[in-house]
Coordinates of C-alpha atoms in Angstrom, one line a residue:
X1 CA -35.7 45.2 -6.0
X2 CA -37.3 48.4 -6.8
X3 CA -34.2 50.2 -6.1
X4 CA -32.5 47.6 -8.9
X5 CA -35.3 49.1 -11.1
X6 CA -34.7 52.6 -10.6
X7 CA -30.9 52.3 -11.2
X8 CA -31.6 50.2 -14.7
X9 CA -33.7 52.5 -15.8
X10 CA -31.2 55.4 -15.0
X11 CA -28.7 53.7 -16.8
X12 CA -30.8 52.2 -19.7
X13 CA -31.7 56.2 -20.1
X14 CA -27.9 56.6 -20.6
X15 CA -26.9 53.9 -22.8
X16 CA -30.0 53.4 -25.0
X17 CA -29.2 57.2 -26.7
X18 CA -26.1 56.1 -27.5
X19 CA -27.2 52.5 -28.9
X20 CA -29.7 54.2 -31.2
X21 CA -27.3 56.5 -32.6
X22 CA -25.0 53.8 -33.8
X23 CA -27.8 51.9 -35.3
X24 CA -29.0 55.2 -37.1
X25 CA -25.4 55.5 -38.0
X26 CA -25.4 52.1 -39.2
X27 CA -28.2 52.5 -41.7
X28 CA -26.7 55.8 -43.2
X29 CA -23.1 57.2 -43.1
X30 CA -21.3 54.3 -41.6
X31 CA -21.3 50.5 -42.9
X32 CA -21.0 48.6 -39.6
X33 CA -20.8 44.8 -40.4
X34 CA -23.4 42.9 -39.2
X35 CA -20.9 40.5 -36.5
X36 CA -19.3 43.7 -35.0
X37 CA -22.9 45.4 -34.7
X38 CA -24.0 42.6 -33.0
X39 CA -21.1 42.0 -30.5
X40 CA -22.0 46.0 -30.0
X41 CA -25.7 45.6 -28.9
X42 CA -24.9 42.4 -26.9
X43 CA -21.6 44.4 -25.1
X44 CA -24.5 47.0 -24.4
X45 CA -26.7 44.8 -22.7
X46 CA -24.1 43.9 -20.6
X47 CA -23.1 47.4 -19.8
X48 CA -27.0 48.0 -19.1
X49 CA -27.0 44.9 -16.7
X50 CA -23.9 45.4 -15.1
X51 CA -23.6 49.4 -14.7
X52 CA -27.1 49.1 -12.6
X53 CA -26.1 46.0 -10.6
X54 CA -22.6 48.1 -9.9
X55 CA -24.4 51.4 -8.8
X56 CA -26.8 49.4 -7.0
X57 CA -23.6 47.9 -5.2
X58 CA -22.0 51.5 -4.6
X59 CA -25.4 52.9 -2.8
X60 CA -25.1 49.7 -0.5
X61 CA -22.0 48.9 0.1
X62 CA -19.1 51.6 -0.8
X63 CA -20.7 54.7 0.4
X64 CA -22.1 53.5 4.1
X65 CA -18.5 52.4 4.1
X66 CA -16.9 56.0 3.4
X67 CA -19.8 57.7 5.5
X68 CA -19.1 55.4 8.8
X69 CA -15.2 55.9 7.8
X70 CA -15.1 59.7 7.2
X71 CA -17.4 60.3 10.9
X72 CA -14.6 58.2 12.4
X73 CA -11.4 59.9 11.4
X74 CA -13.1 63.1 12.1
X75 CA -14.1 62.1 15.7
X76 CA -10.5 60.9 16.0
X77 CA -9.5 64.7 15.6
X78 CA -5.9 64.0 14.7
X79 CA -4.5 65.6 11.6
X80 CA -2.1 62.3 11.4
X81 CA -4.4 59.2 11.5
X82 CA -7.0 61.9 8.9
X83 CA -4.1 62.0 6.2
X84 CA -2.3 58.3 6.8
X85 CA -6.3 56.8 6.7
X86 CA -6.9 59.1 4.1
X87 CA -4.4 58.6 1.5
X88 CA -4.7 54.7 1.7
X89 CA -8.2 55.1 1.6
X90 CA -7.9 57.0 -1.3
X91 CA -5.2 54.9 -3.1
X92 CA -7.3 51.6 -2.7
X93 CA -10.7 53.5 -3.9
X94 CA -9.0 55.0 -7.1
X95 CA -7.5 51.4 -7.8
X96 CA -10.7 50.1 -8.2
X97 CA -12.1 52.5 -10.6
X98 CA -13.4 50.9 -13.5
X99 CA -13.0 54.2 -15.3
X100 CA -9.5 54.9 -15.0
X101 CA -8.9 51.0 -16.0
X102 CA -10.4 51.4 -19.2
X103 CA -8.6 54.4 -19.7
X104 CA -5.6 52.9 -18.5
X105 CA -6.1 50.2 -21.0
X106 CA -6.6 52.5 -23.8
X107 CA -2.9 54.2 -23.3
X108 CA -1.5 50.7 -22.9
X109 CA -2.7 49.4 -26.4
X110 CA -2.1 53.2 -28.2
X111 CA 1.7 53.1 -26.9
X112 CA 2.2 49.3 -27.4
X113 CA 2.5 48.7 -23.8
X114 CA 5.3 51.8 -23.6
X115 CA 3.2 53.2 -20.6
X116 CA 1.9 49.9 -19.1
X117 CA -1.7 49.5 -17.6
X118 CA -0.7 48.9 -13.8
X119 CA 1.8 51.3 -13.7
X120 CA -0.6 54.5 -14.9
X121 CA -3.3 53.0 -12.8
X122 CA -0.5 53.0 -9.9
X123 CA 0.1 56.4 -10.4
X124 CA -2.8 57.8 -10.9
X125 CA -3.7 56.2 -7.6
X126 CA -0.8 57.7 -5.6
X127 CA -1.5 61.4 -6.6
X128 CA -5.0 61.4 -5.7
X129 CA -4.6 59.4 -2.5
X130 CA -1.9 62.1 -1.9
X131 CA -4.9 65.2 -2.3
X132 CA -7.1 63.1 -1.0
X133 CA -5.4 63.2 2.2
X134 CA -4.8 66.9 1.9
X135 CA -8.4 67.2 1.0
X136 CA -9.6 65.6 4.0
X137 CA -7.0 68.0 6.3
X138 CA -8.6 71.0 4.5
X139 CA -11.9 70.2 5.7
X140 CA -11.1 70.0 9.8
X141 CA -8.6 72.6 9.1
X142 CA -11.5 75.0 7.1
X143 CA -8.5 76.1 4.4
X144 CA -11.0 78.0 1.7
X145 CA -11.3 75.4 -1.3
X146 CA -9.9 78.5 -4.0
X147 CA -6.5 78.9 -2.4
X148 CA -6.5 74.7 -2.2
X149 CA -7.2 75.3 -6.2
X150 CA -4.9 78.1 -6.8
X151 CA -2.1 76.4 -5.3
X152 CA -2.8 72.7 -7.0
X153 CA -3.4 74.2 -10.6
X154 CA -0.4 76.3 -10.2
X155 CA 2.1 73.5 -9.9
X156 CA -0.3 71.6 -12.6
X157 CA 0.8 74.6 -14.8
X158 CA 4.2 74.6 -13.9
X159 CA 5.1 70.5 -14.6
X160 CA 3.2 70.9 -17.8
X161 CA 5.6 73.4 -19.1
X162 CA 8.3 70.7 -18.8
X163 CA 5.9 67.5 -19.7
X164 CA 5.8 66.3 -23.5
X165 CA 2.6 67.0 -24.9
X166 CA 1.3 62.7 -24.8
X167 CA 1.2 62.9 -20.5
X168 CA -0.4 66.0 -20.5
X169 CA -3.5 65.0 -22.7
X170 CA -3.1 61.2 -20.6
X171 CA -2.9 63.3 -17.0
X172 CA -5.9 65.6 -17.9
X173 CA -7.9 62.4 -19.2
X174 CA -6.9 60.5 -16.2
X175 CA -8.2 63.6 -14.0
X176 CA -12.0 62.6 -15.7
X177 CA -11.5 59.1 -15.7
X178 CA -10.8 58.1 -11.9
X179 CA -13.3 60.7 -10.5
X180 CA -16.2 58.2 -11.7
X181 CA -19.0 56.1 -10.7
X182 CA -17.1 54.6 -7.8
X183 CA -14.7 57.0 -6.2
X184 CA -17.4 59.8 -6.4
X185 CA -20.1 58.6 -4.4
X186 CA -17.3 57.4 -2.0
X187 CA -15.1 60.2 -1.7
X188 CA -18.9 62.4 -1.3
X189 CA -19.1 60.1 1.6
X190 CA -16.6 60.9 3.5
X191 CA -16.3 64.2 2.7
X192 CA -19.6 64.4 4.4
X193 CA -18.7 62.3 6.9
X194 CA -16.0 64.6 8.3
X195 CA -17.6 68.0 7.7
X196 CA -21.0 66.8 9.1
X197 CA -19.4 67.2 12.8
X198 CA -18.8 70.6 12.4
X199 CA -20.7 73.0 14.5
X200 CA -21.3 75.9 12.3
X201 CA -24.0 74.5 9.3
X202 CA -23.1 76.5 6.8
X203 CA -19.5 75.6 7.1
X204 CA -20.5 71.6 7.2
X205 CA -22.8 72.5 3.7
X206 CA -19.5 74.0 2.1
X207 CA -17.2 71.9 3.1
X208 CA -19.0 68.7 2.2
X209 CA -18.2 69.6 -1.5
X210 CA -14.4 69.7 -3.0
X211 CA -13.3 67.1 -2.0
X212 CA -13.8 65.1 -5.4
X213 CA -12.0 68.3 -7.4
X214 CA -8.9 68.4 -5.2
X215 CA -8.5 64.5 -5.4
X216 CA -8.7 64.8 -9.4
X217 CA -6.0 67.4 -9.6
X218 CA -4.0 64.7 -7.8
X219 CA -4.4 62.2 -10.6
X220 CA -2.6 65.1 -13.1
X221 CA -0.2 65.8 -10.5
X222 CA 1.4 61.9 -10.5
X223 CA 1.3 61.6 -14.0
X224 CA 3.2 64.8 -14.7
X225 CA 5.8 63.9 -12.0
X226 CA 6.1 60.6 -13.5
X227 CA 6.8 62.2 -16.8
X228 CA 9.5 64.5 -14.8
X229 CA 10.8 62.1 -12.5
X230 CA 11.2 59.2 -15.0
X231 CA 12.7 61.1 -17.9
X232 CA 11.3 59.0 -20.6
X233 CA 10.7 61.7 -23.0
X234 CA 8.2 61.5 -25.7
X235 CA 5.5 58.7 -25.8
X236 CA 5.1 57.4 -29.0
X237 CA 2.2 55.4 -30.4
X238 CA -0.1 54.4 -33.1
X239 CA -3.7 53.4 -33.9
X240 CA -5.7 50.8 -32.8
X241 CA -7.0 47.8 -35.2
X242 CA -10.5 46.8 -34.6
X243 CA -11.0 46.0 -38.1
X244 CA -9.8 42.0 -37.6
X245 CA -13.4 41.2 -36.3
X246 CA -13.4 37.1 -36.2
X247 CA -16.1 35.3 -37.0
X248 CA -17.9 34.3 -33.3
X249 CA -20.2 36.8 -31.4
X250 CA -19.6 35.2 -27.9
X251 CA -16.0 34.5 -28.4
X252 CA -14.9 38.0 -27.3
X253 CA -16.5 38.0 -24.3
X254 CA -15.7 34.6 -22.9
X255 CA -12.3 35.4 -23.6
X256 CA -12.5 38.6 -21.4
X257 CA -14.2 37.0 -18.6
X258 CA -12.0 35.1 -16.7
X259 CA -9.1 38.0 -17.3
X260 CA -11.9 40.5 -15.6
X261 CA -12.7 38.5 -13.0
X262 CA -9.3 38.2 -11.9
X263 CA -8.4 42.1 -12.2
X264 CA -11.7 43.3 -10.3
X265 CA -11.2 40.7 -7.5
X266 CA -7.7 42.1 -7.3
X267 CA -9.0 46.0 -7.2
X268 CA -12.1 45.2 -4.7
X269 CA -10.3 42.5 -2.1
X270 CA -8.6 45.6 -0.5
X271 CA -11.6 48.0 0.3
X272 CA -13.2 44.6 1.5
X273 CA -10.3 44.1 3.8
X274 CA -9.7 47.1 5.2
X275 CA -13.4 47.4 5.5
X276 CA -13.1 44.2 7.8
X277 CA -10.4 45.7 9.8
X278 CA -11.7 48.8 10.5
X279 CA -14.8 46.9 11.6
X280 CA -12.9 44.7 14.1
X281 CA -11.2 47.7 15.7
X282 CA -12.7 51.2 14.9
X283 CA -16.1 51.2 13.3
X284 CA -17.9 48.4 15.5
X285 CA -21.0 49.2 13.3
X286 CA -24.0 46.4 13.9
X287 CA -23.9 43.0 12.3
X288 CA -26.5 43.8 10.2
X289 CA -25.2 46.9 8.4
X290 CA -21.7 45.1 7.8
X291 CA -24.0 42.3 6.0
X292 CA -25.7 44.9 4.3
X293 CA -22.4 46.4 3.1
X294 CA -21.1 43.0 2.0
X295 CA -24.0 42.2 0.3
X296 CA -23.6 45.5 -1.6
X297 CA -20.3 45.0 -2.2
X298 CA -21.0 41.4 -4.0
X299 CA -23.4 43.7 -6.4
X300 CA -20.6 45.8 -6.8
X301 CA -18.4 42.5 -8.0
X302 CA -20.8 41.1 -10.0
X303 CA -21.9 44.6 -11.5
X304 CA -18.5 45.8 -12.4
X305 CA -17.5 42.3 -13.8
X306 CA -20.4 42.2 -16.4
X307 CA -19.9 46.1 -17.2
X308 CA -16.0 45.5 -18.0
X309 CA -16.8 42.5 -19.8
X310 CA -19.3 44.5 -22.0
X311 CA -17.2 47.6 -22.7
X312 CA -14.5 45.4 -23.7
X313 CA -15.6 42.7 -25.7
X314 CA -18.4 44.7 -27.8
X315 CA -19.6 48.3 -26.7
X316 CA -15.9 50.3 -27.1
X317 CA -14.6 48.4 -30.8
X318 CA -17.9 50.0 -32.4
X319 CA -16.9 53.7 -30.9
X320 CA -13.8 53.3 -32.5
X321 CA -14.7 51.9 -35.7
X322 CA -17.9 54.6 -36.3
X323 CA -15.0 57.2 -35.9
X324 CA -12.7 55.8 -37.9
X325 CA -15.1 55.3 -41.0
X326 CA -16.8 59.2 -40.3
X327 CA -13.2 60.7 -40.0
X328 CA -12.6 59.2 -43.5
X329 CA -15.8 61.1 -45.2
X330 CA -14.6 63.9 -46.8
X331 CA -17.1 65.9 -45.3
X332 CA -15.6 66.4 -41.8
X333 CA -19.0 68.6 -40.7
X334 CA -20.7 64.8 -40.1
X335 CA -18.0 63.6 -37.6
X336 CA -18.3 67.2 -35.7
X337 CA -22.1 66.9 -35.3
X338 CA -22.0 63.1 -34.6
X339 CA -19.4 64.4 -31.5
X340 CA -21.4 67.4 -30.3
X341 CA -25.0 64.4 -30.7
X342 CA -22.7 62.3 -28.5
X343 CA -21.5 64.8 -25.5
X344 CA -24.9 66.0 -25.6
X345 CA -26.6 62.6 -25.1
X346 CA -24.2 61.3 -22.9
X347 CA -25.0 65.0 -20.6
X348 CA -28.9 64.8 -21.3
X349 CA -29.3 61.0 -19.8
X350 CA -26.2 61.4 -16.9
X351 CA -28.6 60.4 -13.3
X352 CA -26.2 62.3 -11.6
X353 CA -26.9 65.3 -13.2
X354 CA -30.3 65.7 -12.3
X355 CA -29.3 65.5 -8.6
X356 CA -26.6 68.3 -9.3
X357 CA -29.3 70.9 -11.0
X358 CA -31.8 70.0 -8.4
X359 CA -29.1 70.4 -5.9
X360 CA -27.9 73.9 -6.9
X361 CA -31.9 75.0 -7.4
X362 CA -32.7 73.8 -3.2
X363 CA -28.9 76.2 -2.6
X364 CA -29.7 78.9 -4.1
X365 CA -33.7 79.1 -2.9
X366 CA -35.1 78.9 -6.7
X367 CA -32.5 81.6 -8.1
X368 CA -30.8 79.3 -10.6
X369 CA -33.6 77.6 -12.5
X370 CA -32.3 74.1 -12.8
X371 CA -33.3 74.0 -16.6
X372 CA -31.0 76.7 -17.2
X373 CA -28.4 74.4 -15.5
X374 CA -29.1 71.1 -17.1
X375 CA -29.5 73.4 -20.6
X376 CA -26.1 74.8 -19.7
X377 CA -24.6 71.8 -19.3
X378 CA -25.8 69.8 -21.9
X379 CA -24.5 72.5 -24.6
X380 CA -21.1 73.2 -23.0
X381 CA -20.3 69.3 -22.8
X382 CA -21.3 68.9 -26.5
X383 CA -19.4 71.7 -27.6
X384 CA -16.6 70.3 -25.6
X385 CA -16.6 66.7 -27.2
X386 CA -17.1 68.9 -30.4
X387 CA -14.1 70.6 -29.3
X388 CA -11.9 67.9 -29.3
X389 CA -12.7 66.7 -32.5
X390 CA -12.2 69.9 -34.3
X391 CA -8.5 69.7 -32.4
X392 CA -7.9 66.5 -34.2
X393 CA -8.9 67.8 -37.2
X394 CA -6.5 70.8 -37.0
X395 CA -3.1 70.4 -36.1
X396 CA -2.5 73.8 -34.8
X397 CA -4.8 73.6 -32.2
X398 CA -3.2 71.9 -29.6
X399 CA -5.1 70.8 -26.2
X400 CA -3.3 72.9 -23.8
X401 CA -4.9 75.8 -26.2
X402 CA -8.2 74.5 -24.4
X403 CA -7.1 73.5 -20.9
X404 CA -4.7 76.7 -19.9
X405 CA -7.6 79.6 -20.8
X406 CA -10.2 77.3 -19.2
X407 CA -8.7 76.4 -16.1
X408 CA -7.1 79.9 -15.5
X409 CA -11.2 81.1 -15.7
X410 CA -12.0 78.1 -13.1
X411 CA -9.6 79.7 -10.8
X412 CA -10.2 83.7 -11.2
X413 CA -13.5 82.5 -10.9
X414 CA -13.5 80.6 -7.9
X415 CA -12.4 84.4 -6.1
X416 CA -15.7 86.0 -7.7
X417 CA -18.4 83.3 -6.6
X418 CA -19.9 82.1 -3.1
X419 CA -17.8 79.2 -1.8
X420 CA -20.2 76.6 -2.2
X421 CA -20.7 76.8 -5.9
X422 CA -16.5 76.7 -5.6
X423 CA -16.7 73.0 -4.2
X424 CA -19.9 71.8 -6.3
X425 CA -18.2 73.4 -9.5
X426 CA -15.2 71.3 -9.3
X427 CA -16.9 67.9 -8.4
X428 CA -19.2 68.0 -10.8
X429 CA -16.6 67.2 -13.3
X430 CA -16.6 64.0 -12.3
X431 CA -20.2 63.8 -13.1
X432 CA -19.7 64.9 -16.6
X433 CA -16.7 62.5 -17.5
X434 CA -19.2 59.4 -16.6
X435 CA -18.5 56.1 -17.6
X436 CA -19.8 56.6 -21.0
X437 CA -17.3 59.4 -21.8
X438 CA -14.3 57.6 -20.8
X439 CA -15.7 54.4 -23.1
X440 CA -17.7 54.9 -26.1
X441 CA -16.5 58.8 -26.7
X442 CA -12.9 58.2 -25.8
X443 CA -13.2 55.4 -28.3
X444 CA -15.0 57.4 -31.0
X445 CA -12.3 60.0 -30.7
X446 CA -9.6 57.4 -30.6
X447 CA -11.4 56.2 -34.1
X448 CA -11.1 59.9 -35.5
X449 CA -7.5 60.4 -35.0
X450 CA -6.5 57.3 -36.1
X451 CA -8.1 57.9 -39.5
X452 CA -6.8 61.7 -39.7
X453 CA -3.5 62.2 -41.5
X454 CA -2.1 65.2 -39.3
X455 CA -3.1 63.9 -36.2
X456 CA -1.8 62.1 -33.6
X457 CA -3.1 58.9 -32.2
X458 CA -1.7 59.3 -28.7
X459 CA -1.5 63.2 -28.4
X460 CA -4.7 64.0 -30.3
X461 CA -6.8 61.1 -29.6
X462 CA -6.4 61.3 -25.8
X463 CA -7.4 64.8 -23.9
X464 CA -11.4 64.3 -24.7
X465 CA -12.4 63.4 -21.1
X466 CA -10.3 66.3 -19.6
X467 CA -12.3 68.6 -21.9
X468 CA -15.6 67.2 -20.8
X469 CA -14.6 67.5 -17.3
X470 CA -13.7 70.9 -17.6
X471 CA -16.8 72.3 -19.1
X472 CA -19.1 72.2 -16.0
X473 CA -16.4 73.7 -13.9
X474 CA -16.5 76.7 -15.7
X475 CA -20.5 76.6 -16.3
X476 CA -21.5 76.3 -13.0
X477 CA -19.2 79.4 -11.6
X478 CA -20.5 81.0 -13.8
X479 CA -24.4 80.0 -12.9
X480 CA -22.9 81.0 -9.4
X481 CA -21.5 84.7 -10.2
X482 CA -25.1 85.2 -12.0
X483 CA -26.9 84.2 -8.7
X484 CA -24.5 86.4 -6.2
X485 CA -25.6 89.6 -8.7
X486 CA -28.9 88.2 -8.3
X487 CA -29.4 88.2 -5.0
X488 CA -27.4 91.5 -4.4
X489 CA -29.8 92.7 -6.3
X490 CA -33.0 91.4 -4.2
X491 CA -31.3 92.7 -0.9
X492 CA -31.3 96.4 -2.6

């Protein structure tokens, strides 16, 4: 139980920042009615509840799974069974996400259905089980992690000049969204899994990181062949109404439940099975870790269930609607510093976070001061929520004007720094796009769009997440060049 504890108070640290800016919101720019602010705090306590119960479920259940899987395909030592294991591995894990489901619901209800749920979530799947497999090859095979980069982001580059504008901003989004709270740890997992048999150390450090990056350039990669390959042209869509509110607080969310019960149970039954099967023939692990990992993996149910259920039916509608009143204030300086208060928040109370700084402080022997990190960090993801808004609020910035400069930086980068802060670099954009990025500030930006004249709702509103994610990539290379100067310098 005290582990329970420690992962509600991580996650009470993340929501509650967000909670009491709404309410101070509510008392000054933004009149919230009083139903909708209560479906709000009662959707948060079920995000609070279920999001620790969930991560709680991940720590027992999904990542003993991916570190007994990832020491077993590497034992195997056969490139096919690593990249056929691997890329349904991957598929299954991704499908699961909630992340990428709530983003996937968001493009469904923007486009009226034009780009259905399943079929993004499908996709999105597919191309990072695809690098995932690749990912996993690159490990045993020791391919450096900036050619894997150079190569991925340059085909990125090149479907993108050919892409409408709408799948670009939904492939970069989707990027953030499915590297979250449950393909992370997983994919983490395995990756360590498979490098830890590796006889040089430093190799095994190196390699255990990249893995996450290379599988989120995946999820860009099918959703910009789908806009290829499919030839549908331009997505078109429209703003979202919240403003029919109803008259019940519980309503909502009874009316959710049985619908997310039924689509969880579908997205967790096959990492369950295969679970099962790899048991009976491969792992052979003891009785009392596979009732260890089911019994994490009920959390994980139960968790995800009451999260959903929360995000849905109260937490999200309030993002929307507090961005939708601000971006009608003639004063659009508020709905700036409400976004940059928001990314920063959202930064400043991420768990995972403090395990990155703390992580690149042990690397680099006390040379990058993790405050300077986590200060970093949290400035460069509130400029980039920021960011986005000030795109919606000016046509003529486009998103690509953001996501071509700052990528092409990742990359040069990526030649100039020690490999290491190559792989943590690109995986810690999945710690920035957290599950409170890819609900309450995709909503909020959603909200702003939607009550901007110039903008679009589909092209504009979307692209948020894919900013976020992008911001620490650059920071921590950055972090890294300063400490290879550093300690040049101490050798002289």
């Amino acid at each position: 139980m005290s582990i329970l504890k420690e992962k509600f108070k991580e996650v009470l640290l993340s929501v509650v920042p967000i909670v009491i800016i709404v309410i101070f919101l509510g008392f000054t720019l933004v009149d919230i009615p009083g139903l909708l602010m209560s479906r709000f705090l009662v959707g948060s306590t079920l995000v609070i509840l279920g999001l620790a119960i969930f991560l709680l479920g991940v720590d027992v259940g999904i990542t003993p799974i991916g570190n007994l899987m990832g020491e077993k395909l590497a034992k195997s030592n056969r490139i096919w069974i690593i990249a056929i294991v691997g890329f349904f591995l991957g598929f299954v894990i991704s499908v699961a996400e909630p992340d990428i489901h709530i983003l996937a619901d968001q493009v469904a209800s923007v486009t009226n259905g034009a780009l259905a749920k399943n079929t993004l979530v499908i996709v999105v799947s597919l191309g990072l089980a695809l690098m995932m497999s690749l990912g996993l090859i690159r490990i045993v095979k020791s391919v450096k992690l900036n050619i894997v980069f150079t190569i991925s982001y340059g085909i990125i580059l090149l479907l993108s000049l050919i892409s409408p504008e709408a799948y670009l901003a939904i492939g970069f989004d989707s990027s953030g969204a499915t590297t979250g709270a449950l393909t992370v740890p997983f994919m983490l997992a395995i990756a360590t899994g498979v490098s830890r048999l590796k006889k040089d150390s430093k190799a095994s450090e190196e390699d255990s990181f990249g893995l996450v990056g290379i599988t989120s350039s995946g999820a860009i990669l099918g959703v910009l062949l789908m806009s290829a390959l499919s030839k549908t042209g331009e997505l078109t869509g429209g703003g979202v109404d919240v403003f029919e509110i109803g008259d019940s607080i519980i309503m909502p969310f009874i009316h959710e439940f049985p619908i997310i019960v039924g689509e969880v149970s579908i997205a967790l039954l096959p990492i369950i099975a295969i679970f099962l099967i790899f048991q009976r023939y491969v792992l052979k692990a003891r009785k009392s870790t596979v009732r260890r990992i089911l019994f994490g993996m009920s959390f994980t149910f139960v968790g995800l269930v009451l999260f959903l259920v929360g995000v849905h039916a109260g937490f999200m509608e309030v993002g929307y609607f507090v961005g939708y009143a601000l971006g009608n204030i003639s004063n659009k300086f508020f709905v700036i510093i409400v976004a940059f208060a928001l990314g920063l928040v959202t930064i400043l109370a991420e768990p995972a976070v403090h395990v990155l700084t703390q992580q690149i402080e042990d690397v680099t022997s006390g040379y990058v001061n993790k405050t300077m990190v986590f200060v970093a960090l949290c400035i460069g993801v509130g400029a980039a929520v920021a960011l986005s808004v000030i795109r919606i609020l000016i046509p003529e910035i486009r998103l690509w004007h953001y996501l071509l400069p700052g990528f092409l930086l990742s990359i040069i980068l990526s030649y100039m720094v020690p490999n290491l802060f190559v792989g943590i670099a690109f995986d810690s954009g999945g710690v920035a796009s957290g599950p409170m990025t890819a609900t309450f500030i995709l909503s909020y930006t959603q909200g702003v769009a939607s009550a901007t004249s110039t903008a679009d709702v589909l092209i504009d509103g979307f692209g948020v997440i894919a900013v976020v994610a992008m911001t620490p990539i650059i920071a921590l290379q950055i972090l890294g060049l300063l400490y290879k100067i550093k300690s040049k310098k101490a050798v002289k």
